[in-house]
Amino acid sequence: GNSVTQMEGPVTLSEEAFLTINCTYTATGYPSLFWYVQYPGEGLQLLLKATKADDKGSNKGFEATYRKETTSFHLEKGSVQVSDSAVYFCALVNYGGSQGNLIFGKGTKLSVKP
Amino acid sequence: NAGVTQTPKFRILKIGQSMTLQCTQDMNHNYMYWYRQDPGMGLKLIYYSVGAGITDKGEVPNGYNVSRSTTEDFPLRLELAAPSQTSVYFCASSPTGTAITLSGNTIYFGEGSWLTVV
């Protein structure tokens, strides 16, 4: 079946540090991949997405590249800010199935200290 | 533009009580979803709907019921609340379930409803 595995948190970084949050997936067919962000007390917001192999999604300084050969979609940011503190969810949608609903990873909590 | 609106935001229930979480969207989306998020876990799909009058079970439907009488509304019903239903509930909607839009979100989430069953 379809599944998403992302690195365990919490991740604590100092401001301006480099961020990587690993995400790997298992899916049949050709899924689309997403990163969602959840700020404290809020719902999920789409951060970035990639719909085919080698696509790079980017937004707000975050990037992730769809790597079909390693079934990965790692999230990176070169210099994190305190305002990036949130929970980050990797997710996939596989449109090869009967209906396209999102499959989420467990989430990785990021705390950025000043 | 309100997007997806959920009510209530917080609720405490006693075991065995019933309640309805309300969800409405103003984007004329066909697809609507209910997810639950347990601490330290990702979201799990409870029920979804592909249009008015059509609903189907997701991954964790037991203990819940839904209805979809209009395009805008997708309420989630808990009939006999149990402590295992303590969770954060998210309603979401999307224009379709089988196509990716080239720009913007594919799925829009409400702000969540925090439910505690004691």
Coordinates of N, CA and C in Angstrom, one line a residue:
Chain A
G1 N 0.8 -1.2 0.0 CA 0.0 0.0 0.0 C 0.8 1.2 0.0
N2 N 0.2 2.4 0.1 CA 0.9 3.7 0.1 C 1.2 4.1 1.5
S3 N 2.4 4.6 1.7 CA 2.8 5.1 3.0 C 3.9 6.1 2.9
V4 N 4.0 6.9 3.9 CA 5.0 8.0 4.0 C 5.8 7.8 5.3
T5 N 7.1 7.9 5.2 CA 7.9 7.8 6.4 C 8.8 9.1 6.5
Q6 N 8.7 9.8 7.6 CA 9.5 10.9 7.8 C 10.3 10.9 9.1
M7 N 11.3 11.6 9.2 CA 12.2 11.5 10.3 C 11.5 11.9 11.6
E8 N 11.9 11.2 12.7 CA 11.3 11.5 14.0 C 11.8 12.9 14.5
G9 N 10.9 13.6 15.2 CA 11.3 14.8 15.8 C 11.4 14.6 17.3
P10 N 11.4 15.7 18.0 CA 11.5 17.0 17.5 C 12.9 17.4 17.1
V11 N 13.0 18.4 16.2 CA 14.2 18.9 15.7 C 14.4 20.3 16.3
T12 N 15.5 20.6 16.9 CA 15.8 21.9 17.5 C 17.0 22.5 16.8
L13 N 16.8 23.7 16.3 CA 17.9 24.3 15.6 C 18.1 25.8 16.1
S14 N 19.2 26.3 15.9 CA 19.4 27.7 16.1 C 19.1 28.5 14.9
E15 N 18.7 29.8 15.0 CA 18.4 30.6 13.9 C 19.5 30.6 12.9
E16 N 19.2 30.6 11.6 CA 20.1 30.6 10.5 C 20.8 29.3 10.3
A17 N 20.5 28.3 11.0 CA 21.0 26.9 10.7 C 20.4 26.4 9.5
F18 N 21.0 25.3 8.9 CA 20.5 24.6 7.8 C 19.6 23.5 8.2
L19 N 18.4 23.4 7.5 CA 17.4 22.4 7.9 C 17.3 21.3 6.8
T20 N 17.3 20.1 7.3 CA 16.8 18.9 6.4 C 15.8 18.1 7.2
I21 N 14.7 17.8 6.6 CA 13.7 16.9 7.2 C 13.5 15.8 6.1
N22 N 13.9 14.6 6.5 CA 13.9 13.5 5.5 C 12.5 12.9 5.4
C23 N 12.1 12.6 4.2 CA 10.8 11.9 3.9 C 11.0 10.9 2.8
T24 N 10.6 9.7 3.0 CA 10.6 8.7 2.0 C 9.2 8.1 1.8
Y25 N 8.9 7.5 0.7 CA 7.5 7.1 0.5 C 7.5 5.7 -0.2
T26 N 6.4 5.0 -0.1 CA 6.1 3.8 -0.8 C 4.8 4.0 -1.5
A27 N 4.8 3.7 -2.8 CA 3.5 3.9 -3.5 C 3.6 3.2 -4.8
T28 N 2.5 2.7 -5.3 CA 2.3 2.2 -6.6 C 2.0 3.3 -7.6
G29 N 2.4 3.2 -8.8 CA 2.1 4.2 -9.7 C 3.0 5.4 -9.6
Y30 N 2.4 6.6 -9.8 CA 3.2 7.8 -9.9 C 2.5 8.9 -9.0
P31 N 2.9 8.9 -7.7 CA 2.2 9.8 -6.8 C 2.7 11.2 -6.9
S32 N 1.9 12.1 -6.5 CA 2.3 13.5 -6.3 C 2.7 13.7 -4.8
L33 N 3.7 14.5 -4.5 CA 4.2 14.6 -3.2 C 4.1 16.1 -2.7
F34 N 3.9 16.2 -1.4 CA 3.6 17.5 -0.8 C 4.3 17.6 0.6
W35 N 4.6 18.8 0.9 CA 4.9 19.2 2.3 C 3.9 20.2 2.8
Y36 N 3.3 19.8 4.0 CA 2.4 20.7 4.6 C 3.0 21.2 5.9
V37 N 2.6 22.4 6.3 CA 3.1 23.0 7.6 C 1.9 23.3 8.5
Q38 N 2.1 23.1 9.7 CA 1.1 23.4 10.7 C 1.7 24.2 11.8
Y39 N 1.3 25.5 11.8 CA 1.8 26.4 12.9 C 0.9 26.2 14.1
P40 N 1.5 26.5 15.3 CA 0.7 26.2 16.5 C -0.7 26.8 16.5
G41 N -1.7 25.9 16.8 CA -3.1 26.3 16.9 C -3.8 26.5 15.6
E42 N -3.1 26.1 14.5 CA -3.7 26.4 13.2 C -3.9 25.1 12.4
G43 N -4.6 25.1 11.3 CA -4.8 24.0 10.4 C -3.5 23.8 9.5
L44 N -3.6 22.8 8.7 CA -2.5 22.5 7.8 C -2.5 23.5 6.6
Q45 N -1.3 23.9 6.2 CA -1.2 24.7 5.0 C -0.2 24.1 4.0
L46 N -0.6 24.1 2.8 CA 0.4 23.6 1.8 C 1.6 24.4 1.7
L47 N 2.8 23.8 1.9 CA 4.0 24.5 1.8 C 4.6 24.4 0.4
L48 N 4.7 23.2 -0.2 CA 5.2 23.1 -1.5 C 4.8 21.7 -2.0
K49 N 4.9 21.5 -3.3 CA 4.5 20.2 -3.9 C 5.3 19.9 -5.2
A50 N 5.3 18.7 -5.6 CA 5.9 18.2 -6.8 C 5.1 17.1 -7.4
T51 N 4.8 17.2 -8.7 CA 3.9 16.2 -9.3 C 4.6 15.2 -10.1
K52 N 5.9 15.3 -10.4 CA 6.5 14.2 -11.2 C 8.0 14.2 -10.8
A53 N 8.6 13.1 -11.2 CA 10.0 12.8 -10.9 C 10.9 14.0 -11.3
D54 N 11.8 14.4 -10.5 CA 12.8 15.4 -10.7 C 12.3 16.8 -10.6
D55 N 11.0 17.0 -10.3 CA 10.4 18.3 -10.0 C 10.9 18.8 -8.7
K56 N 11.2 20.1 -8.6 CA 11.5 20.7 -7.4 C 10.4 21.7 -7.0
G57 N 9.9 21.4 -5.8 CA 8.9 22.4 -5.2 C 9.7 23.3 -4.3
S58 N 9.2 24.6 -4.3 CA 9.8 25.6 -3.5 C 8.8 26.7 -3.0
N59 N 9.1 27.2 -1.8 CA 8.2 28.2 -1.3 C 8.8 28.7 0.0
K60 N 8.8 30.0 0.2 CA 9.3 30.6 1.5 C 10.7 30.2 1.8
G61 N 11.5 29.9 0.9 CA 12.9 29.5 1.1 C 13.1 28.0 1.3
F62 N 12.0 27.3 1.4 CA 12.0 25.8 1.5 C 12.0 25.2 0.1
E63 N 12.7 24.0 0.0 CA 12.8 23.3 -1.2 C 12.7 21.8 -1.0
A64 N 12.2 21.1 -2.0 CA 12.2 19.6 -1.9 C 12.2 19.1 -3.3
T65 N 13.0 18.1 -3.6 CA 13.1 17.5 -5.0 C 12.5 16.1 -5.0
Y66 N 11.7 15.8 -5.9 CA 11.0 14.5 -6.1 C 12.0 13.6 -6.7
R67 N 12.6 12.6 -5.9 CA 13.6 11.7 -6.3 C 12.9 10.3 -6.4
K68 N 12.6 9.9 -7.7 CA 12.0 8.6 -7.8 C 12.9 7.5 -7.6
E69 N 14.2 7.7 -7.9 CA 15.2 6.5 -7.8 C 15.4 6.2 -6.3
T70 N 15.2 7.2 -5.4 CA 15.4 6.9 -4.0 C 14.1 7.0 -3.2
T71 N 13.0 7.2 -3.9 CA 11.6 7.4 -3.4 C 11.7 8.3 -2.2
S72 N 12.3 9.5 -2.5 CA 12.4 10.5 -1.4 C 11.9 11.9 -1.8
F73 N 11.7 12.7 -0.8 CA 11.2 14.1 -1.0 C 11.6 14.9 0.2
H74 N 12.9 15.0 0.4 CA 13.4 15.7 1.6 C 13.2 17.2 1.6
L75 N 12.9 17.7 2.7 CA 12.6 19.2 2.8 C 13.9 19.8 3.3
E76 N 14.3 20.9 2.7 CA 15.5 21.7 3.0 C 15.2 23.2 3.1
K77 N 16.0 23.8 4.0 CA 16.0 25.3 4.0 C 17.4 25.7 4.4
G78 N 17.9 26.7 3.7 CA 19.3 27.1 4.0 C 19.5 27.8 5.3
S79 N 18.5 28.6 5.7 CA 18.7 29.4 6.9 C 17.3 29.6 7.6
V80 N 17.1 28.8 8.7 CA 15.8 28.8 9.3 C 15.7 30.1 10.2
Q81 N 14.4 30.4 10.4 CA 14.1 31.6 11.3 C 13.2 31.1 12.4
V82 N 13.1 31.8 13.5 CA 12.2 31.5 14.6 C 10.8 31.2 14.1
S83 N 10.4 32.0 13.1 CA 9.0 31.9 12.6 C 8.7 30.6 11.8
D84 N 9.8 29.9 11.6 CA 9.6 28.6 10.9 C 9.3 27.5 11.9
S85 N 9.2 27.8 13.2 CA 8.9 26.8 14.2 C 7.4 26.3 13.9
A86 N 7.3 25.0 13.7 CA 6.0 24.4 13.3 C 6.2 22.9 13.2
V87 N 5.1 22.2 12.9 CA 5.1 20.8 12.6 C 5.0 20.7 11.1
Y88 N 5.9 19.9 10.5 CA 6.0 19.7 9.0 C 5.5 18.3 8.7
F89 N 4.6 18.2 7.7 CA 4.1 16.9 7.3 C 4.4 16.6 5.9
C90 N 5.0 15.5 5.6 CA 5.2 15.0 4.2 C 3.9 14.2 3.9
A91 N 3.5 14.3 2.6 CA 2.3 13.6 2.2 C 2.3 13.2 0.8
L92 N 1.5 12.3 0.4 CA 1.4 11.9 -1.0 C 0.0 11.7 -1.4
V93 N -0.3 11.9 -2.7 CA -1.6 11.5 -3.3 C -1.2 10.6 -4.4
N94 N -1.9 9.4 -4.4 CA -1.7 8.5 -5.5 C -2.9 8.4 -6.3
Y95 N -2.9 8.9 -7.5 CA -4.1 8.9 -8.3 C -4.3 7.6 -9.1
G96 N -3.5 6.6 -8.8 CA -3.7 5.3 -9.4 C -4.8 4.6 -8.7
G97 N -5.2 5.0 -7.5 CA -6.2 4.3 -6.7 C -7.6 4.7 -7.1
S98 N -8.5 4.3 -6.3 CA -9.9 4.6 -6.6 C -10.3 6.0 -6.2
Q99 N -9.6 6.6 -5.3 CA -9.9 8.0 -5.0 C -8.6 8.6 -4.5
G100 N -8.4 9.9 -4.7 CA -7.2 10.5 -4.4 C -7.3 11.2 -3.1
N101 N -6.9 10.5 -2.0 CA -6.8 11.3 -0.7 C -5.4 11.3 -0.2
L102 N -5.1 12.2 0.6 CA -3.7 12.4 1.1 C -3.3 11.4 2.1
I103 N -2.1 10.8 1.9 CA -1.5 9.9 2.9 C -0.4 10.7 3.6
F104 N -0.5 10.9 4.9 CA 0.4 11.7 5.6 C 1.4 10.9 6.4
G105 N 2.6 11.5 6.5 CA 3.6 11.0 7.5 C 3.2 11.5 8.9
K106 N 3.9 11.1 9.9 CA 3.6 11.4 11.3 C 3.9 12.8 11.7
G107 N 4.6 13.5 10.9 CA 4.9 14.9 11.2 C 6.3 15.0 12.0
T108 N 7.0 16.1 11.7 CA 8.2 16.4 12.4 C 8.1 17.8 13.0
K109 N 8.3 17.9 14.3 CA 8.2 19.2 15.0 C 9.5 19.9 14.9
L110 N 9.5 21.1 14.4 CA 10.7 21.9 14.3 C 10.6 23.1 15.3
S111 N 11.6 23.2 16.1 CA 11.7 24.4 17.0 C 13.0 25.1 16.7
V112 N 12.9 26.4 16.4 CA 14.0 27.3 16.1 C 14.2 28.3 17.2
K113 N 15.5 28.2 17.8 CA 15.8 29.1 18.9 C 16.5 30.3 18.4
P114 N 16.3 31.5 19.0 CA 17.0 32.7 18.6 C 18.5 32.7 18.9
Chain B
N1 N -12.9 35.8 1.7 CA -13.1 34.5 1.3 C -12.9 33.6 2.5
A2 N -14.0 32.9 3.0 CA -13.8 32.2 4.3 C -13.1 30.9 4.1
G3 N -13.2 30.2 3.0 CA -12.5 28.9 2.8 C -13.3 27.8 3.5
V4 N -12.6 27.0 4.3 CA -13.3 26.0 5.1 C -13.4 26.4 6.5
T5 N -14.6 26.3 7.0 CA -14.9 26.8 8.4 C -15.5 25.6 9.2
Q6 N -14.9 25.4 10.4 CA -15.3 24.3 11.3 C -15.7 25.0 12.6
T7 N -16.8 24.3 13.2 CA -17.2 24.7 14.5 C -17.6 23.4 15.3
P8 N -17.5 23.3 16.6 CA -16.8 24.3 17.4 C -15.3 24.2 17.3
K9 N -14.5 25.1 17.9 CA -13.1 25.0 17.9 C -12.6 24.1 19.0
F10 N -13.3 24.2 20.2 CA -13.0 23.3 21.3 C -14.3 22.8 21.9
R11 N -14.1 21.5 22.4 CA -15.3 20.9 23.0 C -14.9 19.8 24.0
I12 N -15.5 19.8 25.1 CA -15.3 18.6 26.1 C -16.6 17.9 26.1
L13 N -16.5 16.6 25.9 CA -17.7 15.7 26.0 C -17.5 14.7 27.1
K14 N -18.6 14.2 27.6 CA -18.6 13.1 28.6 C -18.8 11.8 27.8
I15 N -18.2 10.7 28.3 CA -18.4 9.4 27.6 C -19.9 9.1 27.4
G16 N -20.2 8.7 26.2 CA -21.5 8.3 25.9 C -22.4 9.5 25.3
Q17 N -21.9 10.7 25.4 CA -22.6 11.8 24.8 C -22.4 11.8 23.3
S18 N -23.3 12.5 22.6 CA -23.2 12.7 21.2 C -23.0 14.1 20.8
M19 N -22.4 14.4 19.6 CA -22.3 15.7 19.2 C -22.0 15.7 17.7
T20 N -22.1 16.9 17.1 CA -21.8 17.0 15.6 C -20.8 18.1 15.4
L21 N -19.8 17.8 14.7 CA -18.8 18.8 14.3 C -19.3 19.3 12.9
Q22 N -19.4 20.7 12.8 CA -19.9 21.3 11.6 C -18.7 21.7 10.7
C23 N -18.9 21.6 9.4 CA -17.9 22.0 8.4 C -18.7 22.5 7.2
T24 N -18.2 23.7 6.8 CA -18.8 24.3 5.6 C -17.7 25.0 4.8
Q25 N -17.9 24.9 3.5 CA -16.9 25.5 2.6 C -17.6 26.3 1.5
D26 N -17.0 27.4 1.1 CA -17.7 28.4 0.2 C -16.9 28.4 -1.1
M27 N -16.2 27.4 -1.5 CA -15.4 27.4 -2.7 C -16.1 26.5 -3.8
N28 N -17.3 26.0 -3.5 CA -18.0 25.1 -4.4 C -17.2 23.8 -4.8
H29 N -16.4 23.3 -3.8 CA -15.7 22.1 -4.0 C -16.5 20.9 -4.0
N30 N -16.3 20.0 -4.8 CA -17.0 18.7 -4.8 C -16.6 17.8 -3.7
Y31 N -15.3 17.7 -3.5 CA -14.7 16.8 -2.5 C -14.6 17.4 -1.1
M32 N -15.0 16.7 -0.1 CA -14.8 17.1 1.3 C -14.4 15.9 2.1
Y33 N -13.6 16.2 3.2 CA -13.0 15.2 3.9 C -13.0 15.5 5.4
W34 N -13.0 14.5 6.2 CA -12.8 14.6 7.7 C -11.6 13.8 8.1
Y35 N -10.6 14.4 8.7 CA -9.4 13.8 9.2 C -9.4 13.9 10.7
R36 N -8.7 13.0 11.4 CA -8.4 13.1 12.8 C -6.9 13.1 12.9
Q37 N -6.4 13.9 13.9 CA -4.9 13.9 14.2 C -4.7 13.6 15.6
D38 N -4.1 12.5 15.9 CA -3.8 12.1 17.3 C -2.4 12.6 17.6
P39 N -2.1 12.8 18.9 CA -0.8 13.4 19.2 C 0.4 12.6 18.6
G40 N 1.3 13.3 18.0 CA 2.5 12.7 17.4 C 2.3 11.9 16.2
M41 N 1.1 12.0 15.7 CA 0.7 11.2 14.5 C 0.3 12.1 13.3
G42 N 0.4 11.5 12.2 CA -0.2 12.2 11.0 C -1.7 12.2 11.0
L43 N -2.2 12.8 10.0 CA -3.7 12.8 9.9 C -4.2 11.4 9.3
K44 N -5.3 11.0 9.8 CA -5.9 9.8 9.3 C -7.3 10.1 8.8
L45 N -7.7 9.6 7.6 CA -9.0 9.9 7.0 C -10.1 9.2 7.7
I46 N -11.2 9.9 8.1 CA -12.3 9.2 8.7 C -13.4 8.9 7.7
Y47 N -13.8 9.9 7.0 CA -14.8 9.8 5.9 C -14.5 10.9 4.8
Y48 N -15.0 10.6 3.7 CA -14.9 11.6 2.6 C -16.2 11.6 1.8
S49 N -16.3 12.6 1.0 CA -17.5 12.8 0.1 C -17.1 13.3 -1.2
V50 N -17.6 12.7 -2.3 CA -17.2 13.2 -3.6 C -18.3 14.1 -4.2
G51 N -19.3 14.4 -3.5 CA -20.3 15.3 -3.9 C -21.6 15.1 -3.1
A52 N -22.5 16.0 -3.2 CA -23.7 16.0 -2.4 C -24.4 14.7 -2.6
G53 N -24.8 14.1 -1.5 CA -25.5 12.8 -1.5 C -24.6 11.6 -1.5
I54 N -23.3 11.8 -1.6 CA -22.4 10.6 -1.7 C -21.3 10.7 -0.6
T55 N -21.2 9.7 0.2 CA -20.1 9.6 1.2 C -19.5 8.2 1.2
D56 N -18.3 8.2 1.7 CA -17.7 6.9 1.8 C -16.7 6.8 2.9
K57 N -16.4 5.6 3.4 CA -15.5 5.5 4.6 C -14.0 5.7 4.2
G58 N -13.3 6.3 5.1 CA -11.9 6.4 5.0 C -11.2 5.3 5.8
E59 N -10.1 5.6 6.4 CA -9.2 4.6 7.1 C -9.8 4.3 8.5
V60 N -10.4 5.3 9.2 CA -10.8 5.1 10.6 C -12.2 5.5 10.8
P61 N -13.2 4.9 10.2 CA -14.6 5.4 10.2 C -15.4 5.0 11.5
N62 N -14.9 4.0 12.2 CA -15.7 3.5 13.3 C -16.0 4.5 14.4
G63 N -17.3 4.6 14.8 CA -17.7 5.5 15.8 C -18.2 6.9 15.3
Y64 N -18.2 7.0 13.9 CA -18.5 8.3 13.3 C -19.6 8.1 12.2
N65 N -20.3 9.1 11.9 CA -21.2 9.1 10.8 C -21.1 10.5 10.1
V66 N -21.4 10.5 8.8 CA -21.4 11.8 8.1 C -22.6 11.8 7.2
S67 N -22.9 13.0 6.7 CA -23.9 13.2 5.7 C -23.5 14.4 4.8
R68 N -24.0 14.4 3.6 CA -23.7 15.5 2.7 C -24.9 15.8 1.9
S69 N -25.7 16.6 2.5 CA -27.0 17.0 1.8 C -26.8 18.2 0.9
T70 N -25.8 19.0 1.1 CA -25.5 20.1 0.2 C -24.0 20.1 -0.2
T71 N -23.6 20.8 -1.2 CA -22.2 20.9 -1.6 C -21.4 21.5 -0.5
E72 N -22.0 22.5 0.2 CA -21.2 23.3 1.1 C -21.0 22.6 2.4
D73 N -21.8 21.8 2.9 CA -21.8 21.3 4.3 C -21.5 19.8 4.4
F74 N -20.6 19.5 5.4 CA -20.2 18.1 5.6 C -20.1 17.8 7.1
P75 N -21.1 17.7 7.8 CA -21.0 17.5 9.3 C -20.6 16.1 9.6
L76 N -19.8 16.0 10.8 CA -19.4 14.7 11.3 C -20.0 14.5 12.6
R77 N -20.7 13.3 12.8 CA -21.4 13.0 13.9 C -20.7 11.9 14.8
L78 N -20.6 12.2 16.1 CA -20.1 11.2 17.0 C -21.4 10.8 17.9
E79 N -21.8 9.5 17.8 CA -23.0 9.1 18.5 C -22.8 8.8 19.9
L80 N -21.8 8.0 20.2 CA -21.5 7.6 21.6 C -20.0 7.9 21.9
A81 N -19.7 9.1 22.4 CA -18.3 9.5 22.5 C -17.6 8.5 23.4
A82 N -16.3 8.2 23.0 CA -15.4 7.4 23.8 C -14.1 8.1 24.0
P83 N -13.4 7.8 25.0 CA -12.1 8.5 25.2 C -11.1 8.3 24.0
S84 N -11.2 7.2 23.3 CA -10.4 7.0 22.1 C -10.7 8.0 21.0
Q85 N -11.7 8.8 21.1 CA -12.1 9.8 20.1 C -11.5 11.2 20.5
T86 N -10.8 11.2 21.6 CA -10.1 12.5 21.9 C -9.1 12.7 20.9
S87 N -9.2 13.8 20.2 CA -8.3 14.1 19.0 C -8.5 15.5 18.5
V88 N -7.8 15.9 17.5 CA -8.0 17.1 16.8 C -8.6 16.7 15.4
Y89 N -9.7 17.3 15.1 CA -10.4 17.0 13.9 C -10.3 18.1 12.8
F90 N -9.9 17.7 11.6 CA -9.8 18.6 10.5 C -10.7 18.3 9.4
C91 N -11.5 19.3 9.0 CA -12.3 19.2 7.8 C -11.5 19.8 6.6
A92 N -11.7 19.2 5.4 CA -10.9 19.8 4.3 C -11.8 19.6 3.0
S93 N -11.4 20.4 2.0 CA -12.2 20.3 0.8 C -11.2 20.4 -0.4
S94 N -11.6 19.9 -1.6 CA -10.8 20.1 -2.8 C -11.7 20.1 -4.0
P95 N -11.2 20.7 -5.1 CA -12.1 20.9 -6.2 C -12.4 19.5 -6.9
T96 N -11.4 18.6 -6.9 CA -11.7 17.3 -7.4 C -10.8 16.4 -6.6
G97 N -10.9 15.1 -6.7 CA -10.1 14.1 -6.0 C -9.1 13.5 -6.9
T98 N -9.1 13.8 -8.2 CA -8.3 13.0 -9.1 C -7.5 13.9 -10.0
A99 N -7.3 15.1 -9.7 CA -6.6 16.0 -10.6 C -5.8 17.0 -9.7
I100 N -4.6 17.3 -10.1 CA -3.8 18.3 -9.4 C -4.0 19.6 -10.2
T101 N -4.2 20.7 -9.4 CA -4.2 22.0 -10.1 C -2.8 22.5 -10.2
L102 N -2.5 23.2 -11.2 CA -1.1 23.6 -11.5 C -0.7 24.8 -10.6
S103 N -1.6 25.4 -9.9 CA -1.2 26.4 -9.0 C -2.1 26.4 -7.8
G104 N -1.6 26.8 -6.7 CA -2.4 26.9 -5.5 C -2.6 25.5 -4.8
N105 N -3.3 25.6 -3.8 CA -3.6 24.3 -3.0 C -4.4 23.3 -3.8
T106 N -4.2 22.1 -3.6 CA -5.1 21.1 -4.1 C -6.1 20.7 -3.0
I107 N -5.8 20.9 -1.8 CA -6.8 20.6 -0.7 C -6.6 21.7 0.3
Y108 N -7.8 22.2 0.8 CA -7.8 23.3 1.8 C -8.3 22.8 3.1
F109 N -7.6 23.1 4.2 CA -8.0 22.6 5.5 C -8.7 23.7 6.3
G110 N -9.6 23.3 7.2 CA -10.1 24.1 8.2 C -9.1 24.3 9.3
E111 N -9.4 25.1 10.3 CA -8.4 25.4 11.4 C -8.4 24.3 12.5
G112 N -9.3 23.3 12.5 CA -9.3 22.2 13.4 C -10.3 22.4 14.5
S113 N -10.7 21.3 15.1 CA -11.6 21.2 16.2 C -11.0 20.3 17.3
W114 N -10.7 20.9 18.4 CA -10.1 20.1 19.5 C -11.2 19.5 20.4
L115 N -11.2 18.1 20.4 CA -12.3 17.4 21.1 C -11.6 16.6 22.2
T116 N -12.2 16.7 23.4 CA -11.7 15.9 24.5 C -12.9 15.1 25.1
V117 N -12.8 13.8 25.2 CA -13.8 13.0 25.8 C -13.3 12.5 27.2
V118 N -14.1 12.8 28.2 CA -13.7 12.4 29.6 C -14.8 11.5 30.2

